[in-house]
XYZ file of N, CA and C in Angstrom:
846
model
N 47.552 9.568 11.288
C 46.341 9.135 10.578
C 46.274 7.604 10.582
N 45.165 7.080 11.097
C 44.995 5.627 11.152
C 44.797 5.059 9.753
N 45.282 3.839 9.565
C 45.099 3.170 8.285
C 43.681 2.611 8.215
N 42.964 2.964 7.145
C 41.587 2.499 6.967
C 41.622 1.213 6.154
N 41.306 0.109 6.793
C 41.365 -1.193 6.124
C 40.012 -1.577 5.539
N 40.046 -2.540 4.636
C 38.816 -3.031 4.006
C 37.877 -3.640 5.039
N 38.444 -4.309 6.044
C 37.605 -4.932 7.079
C 36.891 -3.874 7.920
N 37.532 -2.728 8.144
C 36.900 -1.636 8.892
C 35.729 -1.062 8.098
N 35.951 -0.881 6.803
C 34.896 -0.360 5.925
C 33.726 -1.337 5.879
N 34.047 -2.619 5.757
C 33.012 -3.658 5.702
C 32.192 -3.682 6.986
N 32.873 -3.578 8.122
C 32.177 -3.595 9.415
C 31.220 -2.410 9.538
N 31.679 -1.228 9.144
C 30.825 -0.038 9.223
C 29.642 -0.153 8.271
N 29.887 -0.699 7.116
C 28.808 -0.885 6.139
C 27.757 -1.850 6.674
N 28.189 -2.924 7.316
C 27.250 -3.898 7.876
C 26.418 -3.290 8.992
N 27.014 -2.375 9.736
C 26.305 -1.722 10.840
C 25.307 -0.691 10.326
N 25.720 0.103 9.342
C 24.915 1.255 8.910
C 24.126 1.039 7.630
N 24.589 0.120 6.777
C 23.939 -0.072 5.487
C 24.321 0.980 4.464
N 25.238 1.874 4.815
C 25.669 2.936 3.897
C 26.571 2.371 2.803
N 26.730 3.144 1.736
C 27.575 2.712 0.621
C 29.030 2.593 1.071
N 29.787 1.725 0.383
C 31.184 1.466 0.753
C 32.016 2.748 0.767
N 31.863 3.572 -0.284
C 32.660 4.801 -0.369
C 32.299 5.779 0.741
N 31.007 5.827 1.095
C 30.585 6.705 2.190
C 31.179 6.232 3.514
N 31.233 4.905 3.696
C 31.820 4.346 4.917
C 33.314 4.655 4.993
N 33.990 4.496 3.868
C 35.432 4.775 3.849
C 35.693 6.247 4.145
N 34.872 7.119 3.553
C 35.044 8.559 3.768
C 34.802 8.915 5.238
N 33.756 8.313 5.826
C 33.435 8.600 7.227
C 34.553 8.141 8.156
N 35.133 6.988 7.870
C 36.243 6.483 8.683
C 37.488 7.356 8.534
N 37.713 7.816 7.318
C 38.867 8.695 7.069
C 38.709 10.006 7.832
N 37.484 10.565 7.786
C 37.220 11.841 8.455
C 37.315 11.735 9.975
N 37.115 10.538 10.507
C 37.136 10.348 11.969
C 38.375 9.581 12.433
N 39.366 9.495 11.531
C 40.639 8.841 11.870
C 40.439 7.392 12.337
N 39.498 6.715 11.682
C 39.290 5.298 11.955
C 38.446 4.979 13.167
N 37.846 5.981 13.801
C 37.003 5.744 14.982
C 35.625 5.264 14.520
N 35.325 4.001 14.801
C 34.092 3.386 14.308
C 32.839 4.090 14.821
N 32.801 4.395 16.117
C 31.618 5.027 16.699
C 31.416 6.435 16.147
N 32.499 7.178 16.006
C 32.389 8.528 15.440
C 31.958 8.469 13.980
N 32.496 7.506 13.261
C 32.132 7.345 11.848
C 30.656 6.995 11.718
N 30.185 6.144 12.608
C 28.766 5.762 12.617
C 27.887 6.985 12.857
N 28.266 7.813 13.830
C 27.511 9.026 14.131
C 27.589 10.017 12.974
N 28.743 10.086 12.339
C 28.944 10.941 11.172
C 27.958 10.565 10.068
N 27.880 9.272 9.794
C 26.968 8.792 8.747
C 25.517 9.031 9.131
N 25.203 8.851 10.415
C 23.827 9.066 10.868
C 23.394 10.508 10.631
N 24.268 11.454 10.983
C 23.945 12.873 10.806
C 23.805 13.236 9.331
N 24.711 12.696 8.514
C 24.625 12.970 7.075
C 23.363 12.361 6.483
N 23.038 11.162 6.956
C 21.829 10.498 6.471
C 20.581 11.272 6.834
N 20.525 11.798 8.064
C 19.380 12.588 8.495
C 19.267 13.862 7.673
N 20.393 14.484 7.368
C 20.382 15.705 6.550
C 19.837 15.410 5.159
N 20.265 14.282 4.594
C 19.769 13.883 3.269
C 18.273 13.607 3.332
N 17.843 12.887 4.382
C 16.422 12.560 4.537
C 15.582 13.824 4.651
N 16.068 14.809 5.404
C 15.337 16.071 5.567
C 15.186 16.802 4.233
N 16.239 16.789 3.428
C 16.203 17.462 2.125
C 15.201 16.806 1.182
N 15.058 15.487 1.298
C 14.221 14.751 0.354
C 12.773 14.596 0.821
N 12.482 15.013 2.060
C 11.179 14.740 2.661
C 10.004 15.388 1.944
N 10.249 16.439 1.172
C 9.154 17.122 0.477
C 8.942 16.599 -0.942
N 9.783 15.675 -1.370
C 9.671 15.177 -2.743
C 8.532 14.172 -2.873
N 7.855 14.221 -4.011
C 6.669 13.403 -4.241
C 7.021 11.924 -4.387
N 6.192 11.080 -3.780
C 6.389 9.628 -3.862
C 5.190 8.990 -4.558
N 5.415 8.449 -5.745
C 4.326 7.852 -6.525
C 4.448 6.335 -6.654
N 5.620 5.808 -6.368
C 5.847 4.368 -6.488
C 5.996 3.764 -5.089
N 6.337 2.484 -5.029
C 6.533 1.875 -3.726
C 6.312 0.383 -3.751
N 6.160 -0.179 -2.577
C 5.989 -1.620 -2.475
C 5.250 -2.016 -1.215
N 4.844 -3.273 -1.198
C 4.092 -3.846 -0.080
C 4.821 -5.095 0.387
N 4.852 -5.294 1.685
C 5.511 -6.475 2.233
C 4.662 -7.076 3.347
N 4.701 -8.394 3.437
C 3.972 -9.124 4.479
C 4.972 -9.934 5.299
N 4.808 -9.866 6.605
C 5.666 -10.650 7.503
C 4.780 -11.524 8.381
N 5.105 -12.800 8.454
C 4.373 -13.726 9.310
C 5.311 -14.270 10.375
N 4.956 -14.051 11.635
C 5.742 -14.559 12.749
C 4.916 -15.521 13.575
N 5.356 -15.769 14.790
C 4.622 -16.676 15.668
C 3.367 -15.978 16.188
N 2.215 -16.442 15.719
C 0.915 -15.901 16.139
C 0.701 -14.437 15.759
N 1.425 -13.951 14.749
C 1.257 -12.560 14.327
C 1.519 -12.439 12.830
N 0.833 -11.495 12.206
C 1.098 -11.178 10.802
C 1.055 -9.662 10.649
N 1.887 -9.142 9.773
C 1.875 -7.704 9.501
C 1.929 -7.476 7.999
N 1.430 -6.323 7.588
C 1.530 -5.905 6.190
C 1.819 -4.412 6.181
N 2.771 -4.005 5.361
C 3.138 -2.591 5.286
C 3.125 -2.115 3.838
N 2.813 -0.838 3.683
C 2.796 -0.180 2.372
C 3.693 1.049 2.469
N 4.766 1.044 1.697
C 5.767 2.107 1.779
C 6.030 2.685 0.393
N 6.048 4.003 0.310
C 6.208 4.686 -0.977
C 7.634 5.173 -1.183
N 8.020 5.227 -2.457
C 9.288 5.832 -2.865
C 9.000 6.675 -4.114
N 10.018 7.237 -4.705
C 9.797 8.158 -5.823
C 9.695 7.473 -7.184
N 10.506 6.453 -7.413
C 10.581 5.848 -8.748
C 10.443 4.339 -8.700
N 10.011 3.781 -9.829
C 9.907 2.325 -9.941
C 11.286 1.683 -9.899
N 12.296 2.417 -10.347
C 13.669 1.907 -10.323
C 14.075 1.529 -8.899
N 13.724 2.374 -7.936
C 14.027 2.072 -6.534
C 13.070 1.017 -5.990
N 11.804 1.074 -6.398
C 10.805 0.123 -5.896
C 11.187 -1.327 -6.168
N 11.891 -1.571 -7.280
C 12.282 -2.945 -7.619
C 13.714 -3.265 -7.181
N 14.343 -2.303 -6.509
C 15.713 -2.489 -6.030
C 15.729 -3.452 -4.834
N 16.695 -4.358 -4.801
C 16.770 -5.341 -3.715
C 16.923 -4.681 -2.349
N 17.654 -3.569 -2.301
C 17.839 -2.881 -1.017
C 16.502 -2.354 -0.497
N 15.673 -1.829 -1.403
C 14.357 -1.341 -0.992
C 13.476 -2.507 -0.549
N 13.550 -3.617 -1.267
C 12.764 -4.799 -0.901
C 13.187 -5.335 0.463
N 14.484 -5.349 0.716
C 14.978 -5.788 2.029
C 14.514 -4.839 3.132
N 14.477 -3.550 2.796
C 13.978 -2.540 3.735
C 12.511 -2.801 4.061
N 11.709 -3.083 3.039
C 10.298 -3.407 3.244
C 10.140 -4.580 4.205
N 10.922 -5.625 3.966
C 10.848 -6.822 4.813
C 11.225 -6.508 6.256
N 12.260 -5.693 6.420
C 12.710 -5.323 7.767
C 11.648 -4.507 8.498
N 10.998 -3.589 7.779
C 9.937 -2.782 8.390
C 8.759 -3.671 8.767
N 8.408 -4.618 7.889
C 7.321 -5.544 8.190
C 7.573 -6.300 9.484
N 8.796 -6.734 9.682
C 9.167 -7.453 10.913
C 9.075 -6.527 12.123
N 9.549 -5.293 11.979
C 9.481 -4.335 13.087
C 8.034 -4.032 13.463
N 7.166 -3.900 12.466
C 5.746 -3.634 12.727
C 5.106 -4.815 13.447
N 5.472 -6.035 13.047
C 4.937 -7.224 13.712
C 5.353 -7.268 15.180
N 6.547 -6.790 15.465
C 7.086 -6.844 16.829
C 6.553 -5.731 17.723
N 6.339 -4.539 17.163
C 5.961 -3.381 17.988
C 4.534 -2.900 17.764
N 3.877 -3.379 16.707
C 2.582 -2.837 16.332
C 2.771 -1.597 15.473
N 1.766 -1.246 14.699
C 1.887 -0.102 13.785
C 2.126 1.194 14.552
N 1.324 1.440 15.580
C 1.466 2.692 16.340
C 2.839 2.787 16.994
N 3.294 1.679 17.562
C 4.609 1.669 18.194
C 5.717 1.906 17.192
N 5.557 1.311 16.007
C 6.572 1.486 14.968
C 6.628 2.939 14.500
N 5.477 3.522 14.201
C 5.433 4.909 13.715
C 6.044 5.853 14.749
N 5.760 5.605 16.022
C 6.337 6.445 17.082
C 7.861 6.340 17.091
N 8.364 5.136 16.885
C 9.819 4.932 16.903
C 10.516 5.620 15.727
N 9.816 5.779 14.604
C 10.450 6.426 13.443
C 10.709 7.909 13.676
N 10.124 8.464 14.737
C 10.348 9.884 15.050
C 11.313 10.069 16.222
N 11.770 8.962 16.800
C 12.655 9.034 17.965
C 14.103 8.786 17.559
N 14.976 9.707 17.882
C 16.404 9.535 17.583
C 16.963 8.315 18.311
N 17.821 7.593 17.608
C 18.500 6.462 18.230
C 17.773 5.141 18.145
N 16.534 5.126 17.637
C 15.806 3.859 17.532
C 16.184 3.140 16.243
N 16.057 1.814 16.264
C 16.358 1.024 15.068
C 15.470 1.441 13.899
N 14.203 1.755 14.211
C 13.253 2.116 13.159
C 13.691 3.382 12.426
N 14.051 4.419 13.188
C 14.465 5.677 12.553
C 15.793 5.515 11.830
N 16.732 4.808 12.443
C 18.044 4.611 11.819
C 17.899 3.903 10.479
N 17.035 2.893 10.441
C 16.834 2.145 9.200
C 16.250 3.042 8.116
N 15.278 3.872 8.487
C 14.671 4.791 7.523
C 15.707 5.773 6.983
N 16.446 6.387 7.884
C 17.422 7.410 7.499
C 18.502 6.838 6.591
N 19.059 5.692 6.971
C 20.138 5.103 6.166
C 19.631 4.615 4.817
N 18.387 4.147 4.767
C 17.827 3.678 3.491
C 17.583 4.849 2.548
N 17.046 5.941 3.067
C 16.838 7.145 2.250
C 18.171 7.657 1.716
N 19.163 7.702 2.594
C 20.486 8.184 2.178
C 21.113 7.247 1.156
N 20.961 5.955 1.368
C 21.571 4.980 0.472
C 20.922 4.917 -0.895
N 19.596 5.060 -0.930
C 18.876 4.966 -2.204
C 18.712 6.320 -2.888
N 18.858 7.403 -2.129
C 18.786 8.735 -2.722
C 17.394 9.195 -3.087
N 16.379 8.619 -2.433
C 14.998 9.021 -2.707
C 14.240 9.215 -1.400
N 13.181 10.017 -1.472
C 12.274 10.143 -0.341
C 11.523 8.825 -0.176
N 11.365 8.392 1.049
C 10.636 7.160 1.357
C 9.626 7.480 2.448
N 8.378 7.027 2.258
C 7.300 7.369 3.182
C 6.540 6.110 3.595
N 6.358 5.933 4.898
C 5.517 4.850 5.420
C 4.067 5.293 5.269
N 3.306 4.624 4.407
C 1.934 5.039 4.123
C 0.917 4.415 5.073
N 0.973 3.110 5.240
C 0.036 2.436 6.136
C 0.526 1.030 6.458
N -0.030 0.482 7.508
C 0.352 -0.866 7.897
C -0.705 -1.468 8.797
N -0.592 -2.756 9.025
C -1.479 -3.435 9.969
C -0.696 -4.517 10.688
N -1.142 -4.841 11.876
C -0.578 -5.979 12.607
C -1.721 -6.699 13.309
N -1.809 -7.994 13.097
C -2.861 -8.803 13.701
C -2.255 -9.853 14.619
N -2.892 -10.058 15.760
C -2.566 -11.180 16.628
C -3.542 -12.315 16.298
N -3.032 -13.509 16.305
C -3.826 -14.656 15.871
C -4.959 -14.959 16.850
N -6.151 -15.172 16.303
C -7.299 -15.556 17.109
C -7.193 -17.041 17.472
N -8.032 -17.487 18.382
C -8.058 -18.911 18.732
C -8.429 -19.730 17.493
N -7.641 -20.746 17.202
C -7.803 -21.584 16.001
C -7.580 -20.794 14.712
N -6.986 -19.622 14.836
C -6.761 -18.791 13.654
C -5.604 -19.278 12.800
N -5.731 -19.032 11.505
C -4.685 -19.372 10.537
C -4.511 -18.175 9.613
N -3.280 -17.702 9.470
C -3.006 -16.553 8.614
C -2.579 -16.988 7.218
N -2.933 -16.154 6.245
C -2.434 -16.310 4.886
C -2.123 -14.940 4.324
N -1.048 -14.839 3.581
C -0.682 -13.570 2.968
C -0.169 -13.770 1.564
N -0.381 -12.765 0.721
C 0.081 -12.863 -0.672
C 0.427 -11.471 -1.179
N 1.613 -11.348 -1.762
C 2.020 -10.118 -2.438
C 2.224 -10.441 -3.902
N 1.560 -9.675 -4.769
C 1.708 -9.888 -6.208
C 3.162 -9.696 -6.611
N 3.564 -10.381 -7.674
C 4.964 -10.353 -8.110
C 5.480 -8.943 -8.399
N 4.579 -8.005 -8.732
C 5.031 -6.628 -8.985
C 5.203 -5.819 -7.694
N 4.838 -6.424 -6.568
C 5.001 -5.762 -5.276
C 4.021 -4.646 -5.000
N 3.036 -4.446 -5.884
C 2.123 -3.307 -5.759
C 0.791 -3.671 -5.098
N 0.514 -4.951 -4.943
C -0.747 -5.407 -4.365
C -0.447 -6.475 -3.323
N -1.053 -6.345 -2.154
C -0.876 -7.347 -1.112
C -2.177 -7.583 -0.376
N -2.376 -8.806 0.085
C -3.591 -9.133 0.828
C -3.261 -10.111 1.948
N -3.935 -9.933 3.073
C -3.805 -10.866 4.193
C -5.195 -11.303 4.627
N -5.268 -12.496 5.170
C -6.542 -13.035 5.623
C -6.308 -13.876 6.860
N -7.302 -13.898 7.738
C -7.275 -14.842 8.851
C -8.499 -15.734 8.747
N -8.247 -17.034 8.660
C -9.309 -18.026 8.712
C -9.355 -18.613 10.112
N -10.531 -19.025 10.540
C -10.653 -19.829 11.753
C -10.798 -21.267 11.289
N -9.848 -22.115 11.699
C -9.812 -23.516 11.264
C -10.215 -24.403 12.439
N -11.498 -24.650 12.561
C -12.007 -25.424 13.701
C -11.852 -26.919 13.448
N -11.214 -27.615 14.388
C -11.075 -29.065 14.293
C -10.077 -29.538 13.259
N -9.212 -28.646 12.793
C -8.235 -29.010 11.755
C -6.844 -29.075 12.380
N -6.252 -30.265 12.341
C -4.942 -30.476 12.965
C -3.787 -30.116 12.041
N -3.983 -30.288 10.741
C -2.912 -30.039 9.772
C -2.799 -28.537 9.500
N -1.966 -27.867 10.278
C -1.830 -26.415 10.171
C -1.187 -25.975 8.858
N -0.278 -26.784 8.331
C 0.353 -26.436 7.050
C -0.678 -26.420 5.929
N -1.545 -27.431 5.922
C -2.589 -27.499 4.897
C -3.573 -26.347 5.062
N -3.903 -26.027 6.310
C -4.823 -24.914 6.576
C -4.212 -23.591 6.129
N -2.918 -23.429 6.375
C -2.216 -22.209 5.951
C -2.209 -22.080 4.437
N -2.056 -23.188 3.734
C -2.081 -23.159 2.267
C -3.442 -22.707 1.744
N -4.506 -23.126 2.419
C -5.851 -22.672 2.037
C -5.947 -21.160 2.225
N -5.460 -20.681 3.364
C -5.493 -19.237 3.644
C -4.682 -18.457 2.612
N -3.528 -18.982 2.239
C -2.687 -18.310 1.240
C -3.384 -18.247 -0.113
N -4.064 -19.322 -0.489
C -4.790 -19.339 -1.763
C -5.878 -18.271 -1.785
N -6.571 -18.111 -0.672
C -7.651 -17.119 -0.631
C -7.078 -15.704 -0.570
N -5.940 -15.541 0.081
C -5.270 -14.230 0.070
C -4.880 -13.859 -1.355
N -4.395 -14.827 -2.107
C -4.051 -14.594 -3.515
C -5.298 -14.194 -4.308
N -6.421 -14.863 -4.039
C -7.685 -14.524 -4.704
C -8.076 -13.077 -4.396
N -7.966 -12.676 -3.138
C -8.325 -11.309 -2.738
C -7.438 -10.287 -3.441
N -6.145 -10.601 -3.535
C -5.213 -9.693 -4.214
C -5.587 -9.509 -5.678
N -6.143 -10.557 -6.284
C -6.469 -10.525 -7.711
C -7.888 -10.036 -7.994
N -8.681 -9.789 -6.955
C -10.101 -9.495 -7.135
C -10.507 -8.197 -6.434
N -11.727 -7.753 -6.764
C -12.311 -6.610 -6.064
C -13.249 -7.161 -4.997
N -12.853 -7.057 -3.746
C -13.636 -7.608 -2.638
C -13.950 -6.492 -1.645
N -15.232 -6.332 -1.343
C -15.659 -5.291 -0.398
C -15.967 -5.857 0.989
N -16.438 -7.112 1.043
C -16.871 -7.679 2.320
C -16.792 -9.198 2.272
N -16.867 -9.816 3.448
C -16.839 -11.283 3.508
C -18.127 -11.843 2.935
N -19.261 -11.329 3.407
C -20.570 -11.785 2.932
C -21.501 -10.586 2.808
N -22.684 -10.827 2.283
C -23.640 -9.737 2.061
C -23.982 -9.014 3.359
N -24.071 -9.749 4.458
C -24.427 -9.135 5.743
C -23.348 -8.179 6.254
N -22.146 -8.299 5.708
C -21.040 -7.430 6.131
C -20.907 -6.168 5.279
N -21.697 -6.063 4.227
C -21.596 -4.908 3.339
C -22.055 -3.625 4.023
N -21.400 -2.551 3.717
C -21.780 -1.234 4.221
C -23.093 -0.825 3.543
N -24.164 -0.567 4.308
C -25.450 -0.169 3.716
C -25.327 1.033 2.784
N -24.406 1.935 3.085
C -24.219 3.125 2.248
C -23.732 2.740 0.856
N -22.899 1.699 0.778
C -22.404 1.217 -0.516
C -23.556 0.657 -1.341
N -24.430 -0.091 -0.681
C -25.579 -0.689 -1.371
C -26.537 0.395 -1.861
N -26.817 1.373 -1.004
C -27.734 2.452 -1.381
C -27.181 3.283 -2.538
N -25.898 3.514 -2.526
C -25.261 4.276 -3.608
C -25.374 3.528 -4.930
N -25.124 2.231 -4.889
C -25.219 1.425 -6.106
C -26.669 1.326 -6.578
N -27.594 1.204 -5.632
C -29.015 1.128 -5.983
C -29.466 2.405 -6.690
N -29.065 3.557 -6.170
C -29.423 4.840 -6.787
C -28.844 4.935 -8.195
N -27.607 4.473 -8.345
C -26.965 4.480 -9.664
C -27.721 3.583 -10.640
N -28.111 2.396 -10.186
C -28.812 1.444 -11.054
C -30.195 1.959 -11.451
N -30.870 2.645 -10.521
C -32.189 3.215 -10.835
C -32.059 4.289 -11.911
N -31.098 5.187 -11.745
C -30.870 6.239 -12.745
C -30.528 5.634 -14.101
N -29.730 4.597 -14.075
C -29.324 3.924 -15.309
C -30.522 3.274 -15.990
N -31.380 2.622 -15.181
C -32.535 1.909 -15.733
C -33.605 2.860 -16.260
N -33.683 4.062 -15.705
C -34.685 5.042 -16.154
C -34.484 5.417 -17.617
N -33.244 5.323 -18.078
C -32.951 5.650 -19.474
C -33.611 4.681 -20.444
N -34.034 3.526 -19.918
C -34.671 2.525 -20.788
C -36.088 2.928 -21.179
N -36.693 3.864 -20.419
C -38.048 4.306 -20.714
C -39.124 3.356 -20.227
N -38.730 2.306 -19.514
C -39.690 1.316 -19.018
C -40.443 1.855 -17.806
N -41.624 1.290 -17.503
C -42.404 1.710 -16.335
C -41.620 1.469 -15.040
N -41.943 2.228 -13.990
C -41.201 2.163 -12.737
C -41.238 0.782 -12.107
N -42.392 0.081 -12.217
C -42.465 -1.245 -11.600
C -41.510 -2.236 -12.272
N -41.310 -2.061 -13.572
C -40.360 -2.909 -14.306
C -38.930 -2.532 -13.919
N -38.714 -1.221 -13.812
C -37.382 -0.726 -13.424
C -36.979 -1.279 -12.062
N -37.933 -1.291 -11.113
C -37.640 -1.791 -9.769
C -37.236 -3.258 -9.793
N -37.891 -4.052 -10.637
C -37.537 -5.470 -10.763
C -36.151 -5.631 -11.386
N -35.872 -4.786 -12.376
C -34.547 -4.818 -13.001
C -33.453 -4.505 -11.979
N -33.732 -3.492 -11.159
C -32.746 -3.060 -10.167
C -32.506 -4.144 -9.122
N -33.563 -4.838 -8.712
C -33.415 -5.922 -7.725
C -32.446 -6.987 -8.244
N -32.617 -7.375 -9.502
C -31.747 -8.390 -10.100
C -30.308 -7.910 -10.237
N -30.149 -6.681 -10.680
C -28.797 -6.133 -10.872
C -28.088 -5.895 -9.538
N -28.866 -5.497 -8.533
C -28.280 -5.268 -7.215
C -27.820 -6.592 -6.597
N -28.597 -7.628 -6.830
C -28.213 -8.960 -6.345
C -26.897 -9.400 -6.984
N -26.767 -9.143 -8.275
C -25.533 -9.489 -8.991
C -24.356 -8.672 -8.458
N -24.606 -7.392 -8.198
C -23.568 -6.503 -7.672
C -23.039 -7.016 -6.332
N -23.956 -7.396 -5.447
C -23.557 -7.901 -4.129
C -22.718 -9.169 -4.257
N -23.141 -10.040 -5.142
C -22.426 -11.309 -5.332
C -21.011 -11.068 -5.847
N -20.871 -10.059 -6.688
C -19.566 -9.777 -7.299
C -18.548 -9.219 -6.311
N -19.007 -8.575 -5.233
C -18.062 -7.931 -4.311
C -17.959 -8.618 -2.951
N -18.719 -9.692 -2.748
C -18.647 -10.437 -1.487
C -17.754 -11.658 -1.658
N -16.766 -11.778 -0.813
C -15.749 -12.820 -0.945
C -16.338 -14.216 -1.068
N -17.225 -14.590 -0.172
C -17.735 -15.960 -0.149
C -18.517 -16.319 -1.405
N -19.099 -15.318 -2.061
C -19.896 -15.571 -3.271
C -19.066 -15.566 -4.548
N -17.858 -15.066 -4.482
C -17.037 -14.951 -5.694
C -16.517 -16.310 -6.151
N -16.329 -16.435 -7.463
C -15.723 -17.642 -8.014
C -14.218 -17.601 -7.764
N -13.676 -18.686 -7.275
C -12.261 -18.787 -6.935
C -11.416 -18.601 -8.192
N -10.446 -17.692 -8.155
C -9.679 -17.361 -9.362
C -8.886 -18.548 -9.912
N -8.471 -19.461 -9.036
C -7.701 -20.614 -9.499
C -8.589 -21.739 -10.019
N -9.872 -21.670 -9.678
C -10.844 -22.665 -10.150
C -12.225 -22.025 -10.165
N -12.559 -21.302 -11.249
C -13.826 -20.567 -11.322
C -15.081 -21.438 -11.250
N -14.915 -22.761 -11.281
C -16.079 -23.642 -11.198
C -16.634 -23.716 -9.773
N -15.881 -23.215 -8.789
C -16.380 -23.231 -7.419
C -16.223 -21.856 -6.770
N -17.150 -21.547 -5.880
C -17.079 -20.278 -5.151
C -16.101 -20.421 -3.982
N -15.746 -19.299 -3.399
C -14.881 -19.331 -2.218
C -15.574 -20.083 -1.083
N -16.879 -19.885 -0.962
C -17.646 -20.601 0.058
C -17.557 -22.108 -0.156
N -17.730 -22.538 -1.415
C -17.639 -23.970 -1.740
C -16.234 -24.503 -1.469
N -15.229 -23.700 -1.806
C -13.840 -24.102 -1.574
C -13.584 -24.340 -0.086
N -14.053 -23.419 0.755
C -13.841 -23.554 2.193
C -14.556 -24.780 2.754
N -15.753 -25.038 2.265
C -16.491 -26.223 2.721
C -15.773 -27.501 2.310
N -15.316 -27.546 1.061
C -14.637 -28.740 0.549
C -13.315 -28.978 1.279
N -12.543 -27.919 1.479
C -11.250 -28.062 2.155
C -11.435 -28.409 3.633
N -12.457 -27.839 4.244
C -12.736 -28.161 5.637
C -13.085 -29.633 5.806
N -13.932 -30.131 4.924
C -14.324 -31.547 4.963
C -13.118 -32.447 4.722
N -12.292 -32.061 3.756
C -11.088 -32.840 3.415
C -10.122 -32.931 4.594
N -10.047 -31.860 5.385
C -9.096 -31.801 6.497
C -9.720 -32.147 7.847
N -10.976 -32.578 7.820
C -11.618 -33.057 9.040
C -12.141 -31.988 9.974
N -12.474 -30.827 9.447
C -13.007 -29.756 10.286
C -13.792 -28.775 9.451
N -13.720 -27.504 9.805
C -14.394 -26.488 9.006
C -13.656 -25.157 9.084
N -13.803 -24.400 8.004
C -13.189 -23.074 7.914
C -14.259 -21.993 7.935
N -13.902 -20.857 8.497
C -14.702 -19.649 8.294
C -13.745 -18.467 8.202
N -14.166 -17.453 7.481
C -13.324 -16.267 7.304
C -13.534 -15.333 8.484
N -12.447 -15.006 9.167
C -12.530 -14.081 10.292
C -12.401 -12.635 9.814
N -11.363 -12.359 9.012
C -11.160 -11.004 8.486
C -10.142 -11.044 7.359
N -10.125 -9.967 6.574
C -9.140 -9.832 5.502
C -8.839 -8.352 5.302
N -7.732 -8.084 4.619
C -7.399 -6.698 4.272
C -6.505 -6.699 3.044
N -6.577 -5.607 2.299
C -5.813 -5.490 1.056
C -5.195 -4.101 0.952
N -3.940 -4.049 0.549
C -3.259 -2.794 0.221
C -2.898 -2.828 -1.257
N -2.930 -1.663 -1.895
C -2.503 -1.610 -3.297
C -2.030 -0.207 -3.651
N -1.225 -0.143 -4.693
C -0.773 1.129 -5.262
C -1.550 1.365 -6.553
């Protein structure tokens, strides 16, 4: 029987991410053979993952990864808040975000079903290590547009995340431009935003709200021509409240997002426009 040393256990733990006692047990069962112990842990981890796969996941976290000319955001569920705030789960989120940025969402999801891939191994060992079902819910990966600047923000509770891409035309200071993007991503995370501007709104959303406002106004007993005028005003307010450029900036409500972009663009010697944004939340 080979002697199982602390350095052997540490090495296996660094490779697999499994608990120290599980690593020691695997090495003991395989007479100190590192590769066999690794395979032993992989099989046990997969068995644990299979057992937990039907368990309900109500908690989770969001992570954003920014690389060279790419940004990703992932939303992953677990069973309890206790695990959601665990450092190991947070590190797992970050690792998945990086993998998604490198392979794309579709490529990443495909790899999680293939034996022997880093993506599947990470999932299996994390489920086994944390003892909960973990589910990849959704993700995105964007490649940077010409003159594009990314910004991302995850709320401190890890339950809300937002990413945005600005086009920074004529702006040389990329760090300053990135800070503007991050500020607006934070605003999106803290607000209800449906579209960049009124022209981007889904007509079905507007029609649904209009029908609701008409029904609501009918209760007033006023004539239809008055009701129609009331609805026009309320619908205008509704559009302003859900369009990013019209919203008041959360860090300085005295200016709109549109005003902020104009002011920052002028300050930095160019101009900003919003290319796209997205938000995930639990």
